[in-house]
Short mmCIF file of C-alpha atoms and ligand atoms in Angstrom, two decimals:
data_model
loop_
_atom_site.label_atom_id
_atom_site.label_comp_id
_atom_site.label_asym_id
_atom_site.label_seq_id
_atom_site.Cartn_x
_atom_site.Cartn_y
_atom_site.Cartn_z
CA MET A 1 -6.03 -1.34 -4.53
CA GLU A 2 -6.59 2.18 -5.85
CA VAL A 3 -7.28 4.80 -3.19
CA ILE A 4 -8.80 8.10 -4.31
CA ILE A 5 -9.09 10.87 -1.72
CA LEU A 6 -11.45 13.74 -2.48
CA ALA A 7 -12.23 16.93 -0.58
CA SER A 8 -15.88 16.23 0.20
CA ALA A 9 -18.57 13.55 0.47
CA ALA A 10 -20.36 15.22 -2.46
CA GLU A 11 -17.30 14.77 -4.70
CA VAL A 12 -17.05 11.15 -3.58
CA GLY A 13 -20.65 10.61 -4.64
CA GLN A 14 -20.14 12.32 -8.00
CA LEU A 15 -17.03 10.37 -8.97
CA ALA A 16 -18.54 7.06 -7.84
CA THR A 17 -21.70 7.80 -9.82
CA ARG A 18 -19.57 8.40 -12.90
CA LYS A 19 -17.83 5.06 -12.38
CA VAL A 20 -21.09 3.11 -12.15
CA ALA A 21 -22.71 5.01 -15.02
CA ARG A 22 -19.64 4.33 -17.17
CA THR A 23 -19.92 0.60 -16.35
CA ILE A 24 -23.57 0.54 -17.45
CA GLN A 25 -22.85 2.54 -20.61
CA HIS A 26 -20.09 0.09 -21.55
CA LYS A 27 -22.23 -2.96 -20.73
CA PRO A 28 -26.01 -2.29 -20.73
CA THR A 29 -26.59 -5.78 -19.30
CA ALA A 30 -24.14 -5.16 -16.47
CA VAL A 31 -24.64 -7.04 -13.20
CA LEU A 32 -24.33 -4.64 -10.27
CA GLY A 33 -23.72 -5.58 -6.67
CA LEU A 34 -25.73 -3.26 -4.42
CA ALA A 35 -24.93 -2.05 -0.92
CA THR A 36 -27.34 -0.37 1.47
CA GLY A 37 -26.63 2.20 4.17
CA SER A 38 -25.84 5.91 3.78
CA SER A 39 -22.56 5.69 1.82
CA PRO A 40 -23.93 4.57 -1.60
CA GLN A 41 -27.07 6.75 -1.50
CA ALA A 42 -25.38 9.52 -3.53
CA ILE A 43 -24.63 7.00 -6.28
CA TYR A 44 -28.23 5.86 -6.50
CA ALA A 45 -29.50 9.45 -6.49
CA GLY A 46 -26.94 10.44 -9.14
CA LEU A 47 -27.82 7.51 -11.40
CA ALA A 48 -31.55 8.19 -10.96
CA ALA A 49 -31.01 11.77 -12.16
CA GLN A 50 -29.18 10.52 -15.26
CA VAL A 51 -32.01 8.06 -15.98
CA ARG A 52 -34.59 10.83 -15.63
CA ASP A 53 -32.57 13.00 -18.04
CA GLY A 54 -32.45 10.15 -20.55
CA ALA A 55 -28.64 10.05 -20.28
CA LEU A 56 -28.56 6.49 -18.94
CA VAL A 57 -30.49 3.35 -19.95
CA THR A 58 -30.87 0.76 -17.20
CA SER A 59 -33.63 -1.51 -18.53
CA ASP A 60 -31.27 -4.49 -18.96
CA VAL A 61 -29.23 -3.99 -15.81
CA ARG A 62 -29.35 -6.82 -13.29
CA ALA A 63 -28.54 -6.40 -9.62
CA PHE A 64 -27.83 -8.39 -6.47
CA ALA A 65 -28.02 -6.93 -2.99
CA LEU A 66 -25.25 -7.79 -0.53
CA ASP A 67 -27.35 -8.67 2.47
CA GLU A 68 -30.68 -8.73 4.32
CA TYR A 69 -31.91 -8.86 7.89
CA VAL A 70 -33.31 -12.15 9.15
CA GLY A 71 -36.90 -12.08 10.33
CA LEU A 72 -37.90 -8.74 8.84
CA PRO A 73 -40.74 -9.27 6.33
CA ALA A 74 -39.89 -7.94 2.85
CA GLU A 75 -42.56 -5.25 3.20
CA HIS A 76 -41.01 -3.89 6.41
CA PRO A 77 -39.74 -0.36 5.56
CA GLN A 78 -36.23 -1.19 6.86
CA SER A 79 -35.86 -4.56 5.22
CA TYR A 80 -33.15 -4.29 2.61
CA ALA A 81 -35.71 -5.57 0.09
CA SER A 82 -37.70 -2.39 0.77
CA VAL A 83 -34.63 -0.15 0.87
CA ILE A 84 -33.37 -1.51 -2.47
CA ARG A 85 -36.81 -1.13 -4.08
CA ARG A 86 -37.18 2.41 -2.72
CA GLU A 87 -33.65 3.71 -3.32
CA VAL A 88 -32.55 1.74 -6.41
CA THR A 89 -35.08 -0.32 -8.37
CA GLU A 90 -37.82 2.32 -8.68
CA PRO A 91 -35.71 5.53 -9.04
CA LEU A 92 -33.33 3.87 -11.54
CA GLY A 93 -36.15 2.23 -13.50
CA LEU A 94 -34.68 -1.26 -13.09
CA ASN A 95 -36.79 -4.28 -14.00
CA PRO A 96 -37.86 -5.66 -10.56
CA ALA A 97 -37.54 -9.19 -11.97
CA HIS A 98 -33.81 -8.50 -12.47
CA VAL A 99 -33.15 -7.26 -8.93
CA PHE A 100 -32.35 -9.82 -6.24
CA VAL A 101 -32.12 -9.56 -2.45
CA PRO A 102 -31.29 -12.47 -0.14
CA ASP A 103 -34.38 -13.97 1.51
CA GLY A 104 -34.12 -13.35 5.23
CA CYS A 105 -37.46 -15.02 5.94
CA ALA A 106 -36.93 -18.33 4.12
CA ASN A 107 -37.91 -21.47 6.03
CA ASP A 108 -34.69 -23.08 4.77
CA LEU A 109 -32.23 -20.21 5.18
CA GLU A 110 -29.21 -22.33 4.25
CA GLY A 111 -30.92 -23.52 1.08
CA ALA A 112 -31.92 -19.96 0.21
CA CYS A 113 -28.29 -18.87 0.63
CA GLN A 114 -27.13 -21.58 -1.76
CA GLN A 115 -29.81 -20.58 -4.27
CA TYR A 116 -28.64 -16.97 -4.02
CA GLU A 117 -25.08 -18.00 -4.86
CA ALA A 118 -26.40 -20.05 -7.78
CA ALA A 119 -28.43 -17.07 -9.05
CA ILE A 120 -25.32 -14.86 -9.07
CA ASP A 121 -23.44 -17.55 -11.00
CA ALA A 122 -26.34 -17.98 -13.44
CA ALA A 123 -26.21 -14.22 -14.13
CA GLY A 124 -22.54 -14.57 -15.04
CA GLY A 125 -21.23 -13.03 -11.83
CA VAL A 126 -21.15 -9.44 -10.57
CA ASP A 127 -19.41 -6.94 -12.85
CA LEU A 128 -19.18 -4.10 -10.33
CA GLN A 129 -19.75 -4.52 -6.60
CA ILE A 130 -20.66 -1.32 -4.74
CA LEU A 131 -19.55 -1.39 -1.10
CA GLY A 132 -19.67 0.68 2.03
CA ILE A 133 -17.76 -0.31 5.17
CA GLY A 134 -18.89 -0.56 8.76
CA ALA A 135 -17.02 1.21 11.59
CA ASN A 136 -15.73 -2.21 12.68
CA GLY A 137 -14.46 -3.00 9.18
CA HIS A 138 -17.36 -5.18 8.02
CA ILE A 139 -18.31 -5.25 4.35
CA GLY A 140 -21.78 -6.51 3.52
CA PHE A 141 -22.62 -7.93 6.95
CA ASN A 142 -19.36 -9.88 7.21
CA GLU A 143 -18.54 -9.04 10.80
CA PRO A 144 -15.01 -9.30 12.24
CA THR A 145 -13.64 -12.90 12.22
CA SER A 146 -15.73 -13.78 9.17
CA SER A 147 -13.87 -16.35 7.04
CA LEU A 148 -11.98 -14.56 4.26
CA SER A 149 -13.36 -17.19 1.84
CA SER A 150 -16.93 -17.24 3.19
CA ARG A 151 -20.01 -17.61 0.97
CA THR A 152 -23.58 -16.38 1.39
CA ARG A 153 -24.77 -17.47 4.81
CA LEU A 154 -26.51 -16.62 8.06
CA LYS A 155 -24.53 -14.27 10.30
CA THR A 156 -24.91 -12.81 13.79
CA LEU A 157 -24.74 -9.01 13.84
CA ALA A 158 -22.18 -7.37 16.09
CA LEU A 159 -23.58 -5.17 18.86
CA GLN A 160 -21.83 -2.16 17.33
CA THR A 161 -23.42 -2.83 13.95
CA ARG A 162 -26.86 -3.07 15.53
CA ALA A 163 -26.19 0.17 17.42
CA ASP A 164 -24.97 1.91 14.23
CA ASN A 165 -28.03 0.73 12.26
CA ALA A 166 -30.50 1.60 15.02
CA ARG A 167 -30.90 5.05 13.45
CA PHE A 168 -33.06 3.48 10.77
CA PHE A 169 -35.45 1.84 13.31
CA ASP A 170 -38.01 3.16 15.81
CA HIS A 171 -36.19 1.51 18.71
CA PRO A 172 -32.70 -0.06 19.03
CA ASP A 173 -34.30 -3.34 20.06
CA ASP A 174 -36.09 -3.45 16.70
CA VAL A 175 -32.77 -4.02 14.92
CA PRO A 176 -32.59 -7.74 14.09
CA THR A 177 -29.86 -9.83 15.69
CA HIS A 178 -29.14 -11.90 12.58
CA CYS A 179 -28.75 -11.38 8.87
CA VAL A 180 -28.02 -13.18 5.63
CA THR A 181 -24.99 -11.82 3.82
CA GLN A 182 -22.94 -12.53 0.73
CA GLY A 183 -19.62 -13.87 1.98
CA LEU A 184 -16.19 -12.31 1.59
CA GLY A 185 -15.39 -14.99 -0.98
CA THR A 186 -18.58 -14.11 -2.85
CA ILE A 187 -17.70 -10.40 -2.84
CA MET A 188 -14.16 -11.18 -4.01
CA ASP A 189 -15.59 -13.00 -7.04
CA ALA A 190 -16.90 -9.71 -8.42
CA SER A 191 -14.92 -8.51 -11.46
CA GLU A 192 -14.50 -5.12 -9.86
CA VAL A 193 -15.30 -3.54 -6.49
CA LEU A 194 -15.99 0.09 -5.67
CA LEU A 195 -15.93 1.03 -1.99
CA LEU A 196 -17.08 4.41 -0.69
CA ALA A 197 -16.40 5.85 2.73
CA GLN A 198 -17.16 9.24 4.15
CA GLY A 199 -16.57 10.73 7.57
CA THR A 200 -14.29 10.34 10.57
CA ALA A 201 -16.27 7.38 11.89
CA LYS A 202 -14.86 5.28 9.06
CA ALA A 203 -11.21 6.40 9.36
CA ALA A 204 -10.00 3.55 11.59
CA ALA A 205 -11.74 0.88 9.52
CA ILE A 206 -10.33 2.34 6.30
CA ALA A 207 -6.80 2.47 7.71
CA SER A 208 -7.04 -1.19 8.74
CA ALA A 209 -8.63 -2.30 5.48
CA VAL A 210 -6.11 -0.49 3.25
CA GLU A 211 -2.86 -0.44 5.19
CA GLY A 212 -3.36 -3.01 7.94
CA PRO A 213 -2.55 -6.70 7.70
CA VAL A 214 -5.00 -8.84 5.74
CA SER A 215 -6.97 -10.27 8.65
CA ALA A 216 -10.46 -11.52 9.46
CA ARG A 217 -10.31 -9.06 12.34
CA CYS A 218 -10.91 -6.38 9.64
CA PRO A 219 -13.03 -8.09 6.95
CA GLY A 220 -12.57 -5.16 4.54
CA SER A 221 -8.85 -5.95 4.43
CA VAL A 222 -9.63 -8.91 2.16
CA LEU A 223 -9.94 -6.33 -0.64
CA GLN A 224 -6.16 -6.06 -0.62
CA PHE A 225 -6.30 -9.34 -2.57
CA HIS A 226 -8.73 -7.99 -5.18
CA ARG A 227 -7.20 -7.25 -8.60
CA ARG A 228 -9.57 -4.34 -9.32
CA ALA A 229 -10.54 -2.58 -6.11
CA THR A 230 -11.18 1.18 -6.07
CA LEU A 231 -11.79 3.07 -2.83
CA ILE A 232 -13.16 6.60 -3.02
CA LEU A 233 -12.84 8.45 0.27
CA ASP A 234 -13.38 11.91 1.62
CA GLU A 235 -10.64 13.61 3.62
CA ALA A 236 -12.18 12.60 6.96
CA ALA A 237 -12.39 8.90 6.11
CA ALA A 238 -8.78 9.02 4.84
CA GLU A 239 -7.33 10.82 7.84
CA GLN A 240 -5.62 7.79 9.40
CA LEU A 241 -3.99 6.55 6.20
CA THR A 242 -0.20 6.89 6.37
CA LEU A 243 0.35 6.95 2.58
CA ARG A 244 -2.12 9.75 1.79
CA ASP A 245 0.48 11.74 -0.14
CA TYR A 246 1.25 8.72 -2.33
CA TYR A 247 -2.46 8.13 -3.08
CA ARG A 248 -2.89 11.81 -3.97
CA HIS A 249 0.21 11.75 -6.17
CA THR A 250 -0.96 8.60 -7.92
CA TYR A 251 -4.42 10.00 -8.62
CA ALA A 252 -3.06 13.36 -9.75
CA ASN A 253 -0.77 11.60 -12.22
CA LYS A 254 -3.28 9.03 -13.42
CA PRO A 255 -3.20 8.75 -17.23
CA ASP A 256 -6.41 9.99 -18.87
CA TRP A 257 -7.10 6.58 -20.43
CA GLN A 258 -7.34 5.13 -16.92
CA ARG A 259 -9.68 7.79 -15.59
CA PHE A 260 -13.44 7.24 -15.31
C1 GLP B 1 -24.57 -1.92 7.01
C2 GLP B 1 -24.58 -2.62 5.65
C3 GLP B 1 -23.26 -2.47 4.95
C4 GLP B 1 -22.83 -1.01 4.96
C5 GLP B 1 -22.65 -0.58 6.41
C6 GLP B 1 -22.19 0.87 6.54
O1 GLP B 1 -24.07 -2.71 7.98
N1 GLP B 1 -24.91 -4.02 5.75
O2 GLP B 1 -23.34 -2.95 3.62
O3 GLP B 1 -21.66 -0.84 4.26
O4 GLP B 1 -23.89 -0.72 7.07
O5 GLP B 1 -23.29 1.68 6.36
P1 GLP B 1 -23.22 3.27 6.18
O6 GLP B 1 -22.80 3.51 4.78
O7 GLP B 1 -24.61 3.73 6.45
O8 GLP B 1 -22.22 3.79 7.16
#
């Protein structure tokens, strides 16, 4: 697990944007794994600017969202289908036919989850999975005690997660109680993962995910098993890490050929 600590959230966004842009430049048909929430927004805005400037071609990029609320129609402004369309597909000029979001309104939710897994496999798997992390350590919507080998499935949202996401809704009671999420096993199948975290609110989750025991109590800790996991953090999100000096030293001495 590579941990990169930067001075500000803006620098986190810039470096992460460079990483994703580099992935697309190396493989124009790259399959991206998309996260929602505030953390990855700087990436999407940064990539959109590069597309506008003609510096990045995304017409053959394919993408799979991590999760979706259950019971929110796709046209609801806070459905992840709408968020992904609004923040990624349209600004980045992706082909909407190549962008997938789990179906949270399917009659057969279990069947839809299996089809989603099959679609990821049919695309050849995710090349780079973008992740945020919840204050309770969830990645995607894999709440604490999620199986470390879980697949795409229905999940009950933790009260804290609903409270944290209420800022996007008119009323806290409007936040759905259930979701469909790629599993931890599904996320771990990605060739590479890139997790962003900014702010003090994420410090405890980051400390558990990076330096705590691998445990379903902190779903993000499963990334300790991933062969190519990069975490880009601002100072506040890194403040509870005990090996900060080592991470800084490692990044400062990173050979140029390994830099992105
Ligand atoms: C939601 C999403 C996660 C995201 C998390 C943190 O629960 N399902 O994918 O990582 O929120 O969001 P934020 O980046 O807004 O703190």
